[in-house]
Amino acid sequence: MTASYSGVKVFSATKARERESLGERITDWIDSNSKRYEIVETVVTQSSDREFHCLTITVFYRHR
């Protein structure tokens, strides 16, 4: 059974410093929106080539 959702928020970073602070950005967003949204699923994706490493965290949510 797939969780139903009404929205998606995507967080991504390619630079090391951005990747290090990604968790704080996500936590801030969750704290700011916890009364409006309920998180139903998260997906973590990592991709890279010779020069760049990209970390993406996708948050699926539904309105409360």
PDB file of C-alpha atoms in Angstrom:
ATOM      1  CA  MET A   1       0.000   0.000   0.000  1.00  0.00           C
ATOM      2  CA  THR A   2       1.425   3.377  -1.023  1.00  0.00           C
ATOM      3  CA  ALA A   3       1.040   6.346   1.314  1.00  0.00           C
ATOM      4  CA  SER A   4      -1.014   9.123  -0.216  1.00  0.00           C
ATOM      5  CA  TYR A   5       0.512  12.575  -0.337  1.00  0.00           C
ATOM      6  CA  SER A   6      -0.491  16.046  -1.454  1.00  0.00           C
ATOM      7  CA  GLY A   7       2.926  17.655  -1.908  1.00  0.00           C
ATOM      8  CA  VAL A   8       6.643  17.154  -2.334  1.00  0.00           C
ATOM      9  CA  LYS A   9       9.587  19.183  -1.050  1.00  0.00           C
ATOM     10  CA  VAL A  10      13.011  18.527  -2.566  1.00  0.00           C
ATOM     11  CA  PHE A  11      16.272  19.408  -0.839  1.00  0.00           C
ATOM     12  CA  SER A  12      19.542  18.976  -2.719  1.00  0.00           C
ATOM     13  CA  ALA A  13      23.183  19.927  -2.406  1.00  0.00           C
ATOM     14  CA  THR A  14      26.285  19.382  -4.501  1.00  0.00           C
ATOM     15  CA  LYS A  15      29.010  21.220  -2.568  1.00  0.00           C
ATOM     16  CA  ALA A  16      30.493  19.633   0.569  1.00  0.00           C
ATOM     17  CA  ARG A  17      29.531  22.540   2.816  1.00  0.00           C
ATOM     18  CA  GLU A  18      25.950  22.463   1.484  1.00  0.00           C
ATOM     19  CA  ARG A  19      25.729  18.703   2.060  1.00  0.00           C
ATOM     20  CA  GLU A  20      26.938  19.145   5.643  1.00  0.00           C
ATOM     21  CA  SER A  21      24.140  21.618   6.420  1.00  0.00           C
ATOM     22  CA  LEU A  22      21.392  19.797   4.528  1.00  0.00           C
ATOM     23  CA  GLY A  23      20.062  18.121   7.672  1.00  0.00           C
ATOM     24  CA  GLU A  24      19.661  21.482   9.401  1.00  0.00           C
ATOM     25  CA  ARG A  25      17.785  22.908   6.411  1.00  0.00           C
ATOM     26  CA  ILE A  26      15.401  19.969   6.412  1.00  0.00           C
ATOM     27  CA  THR A  27      14.874  20.140  10.171  1.00  0.00           C
ATOM     28  CA  ASP A  28      14.118  23.874   9.940  1.00  0.00           C
ATOM     29  CA  TRP A  29      11.569  23.257   7.172  1.00  0.00           C
ATOM     30  CA  ILE A  30       9.898  20.468   9.143  1.00  0.00           C
ATOM     31  CA  ASP A  31       9.747  22.602  12.293  1.00  0.00           C
ATOM     32  CA  SER A  32       8.253  25.528  10.354  1.00  0.00           C
ATOM     33  CA  ASN A  33       5.606  23.387   8.663  1.00  0.00           C
ATOM     34  CA  SER A  34       4.761  20.688  11.208  1.00  0.00           C
ATOM     35  CA  LYS A  35       1.311  22.142  11.930  1.00  0.00           C
ATOM     36  CA  ARG A  36       0.382  22.265   8.218  1.00  0.00           C
ATOM     37  CA  TYR A  37       1.954  19.058   6.894  1.00  0.00           C
ATOM     38  CA  GLU A  38       2.387  15.454   7.934  1.00  0.00           C
ATOM     39  CA  ILE A  39       5.417  13.733   6.428  1.00  0.00           C
ATOM     40  CA  VAL A  40       4.464  10.393   4.907  1.00  0.00           C
ATOM     41  CA  GLU A  41       7.703   9.319   3.205  1.00  0.00           C
ATOM     42  CA  THR A  42      11.265  10.403   2.481  1.00  0.00           C
ATOM     43  CA  VAL A  43      13.607   9.257  -0.271  1.00  0.00           C
ATOM     44  CA  VAL A  44      17.377   9.786  -0.209  1.00  0.00           C
ATOM     45  CA  THR A  45      19.188   9.830  -3.551  1.00  0.00           C
ATOM     46  CA  GLN A  46      22.894  10.193  -4.202  1.00  0.00           C
ATOM     47  CA  SER A  47      24.446  10.733  -7.592  1.00  0.00           C
ATOM     48  CA  SER A  48      27.910  11.671  -8.744  1.00  0.00           C
ATOM     49  CA  ASP A  49      30.200  12.088 -11.670  1.00  0.00           C
ATOM     50  CA  ARG A  50      33.947  12.731 -11.774  1.00  0.00           C
ATOM     51  CA  GLU A  51      33.671  16.166 -10.184  1.00  0.00           C
ATOM     52  CA  PHE A  52      30.406  16.518  -8.304  1.00  0.00           C
ATOM     53  CA  HIS A  53      28.520  14.534  -5.703  1.00  0.00           C
ATOM     54  CA  CYS A  54      24.852  15.400  -5.338  1.00  0.00           C
ATOM     55  CA  LEU A  55      22.732  14.473  -2.351  1.00  0.00           C
ATOM     56  CA  THR A  56      18.973  14.843  -2.709  1.00  0.00           C
ATOM     57  CA  ILE A  57      16.377  14.255  -0.017  1.00  0.00           C
ATOM     58  CA  THR A  58      12.787  14.229  -1.202  1.00  0.00           C
ATOM     59  CA  VAL A  59      10.056  14.685   1.410  1.00  0.00           C
ATOM     60  CA  PHE A  60       6.516  13.599   0.571  1.00  0.00           C
ATOM     61  CA  TYR A  61       3.838  15.146   2.761  1.00  0.00           C
ATOM     62  CA  ARG A  62       0.092  15.575   3.056  1.00  0.00           C
ATOM     63  CA  HIS A  63      -1.915  18.440   4.463  1.00  0.00           C
ATOM     64  CA  ARG A  64      -3.179  17.957   8.015  1.00  0.00           C
TER      65      ARG A  64
END
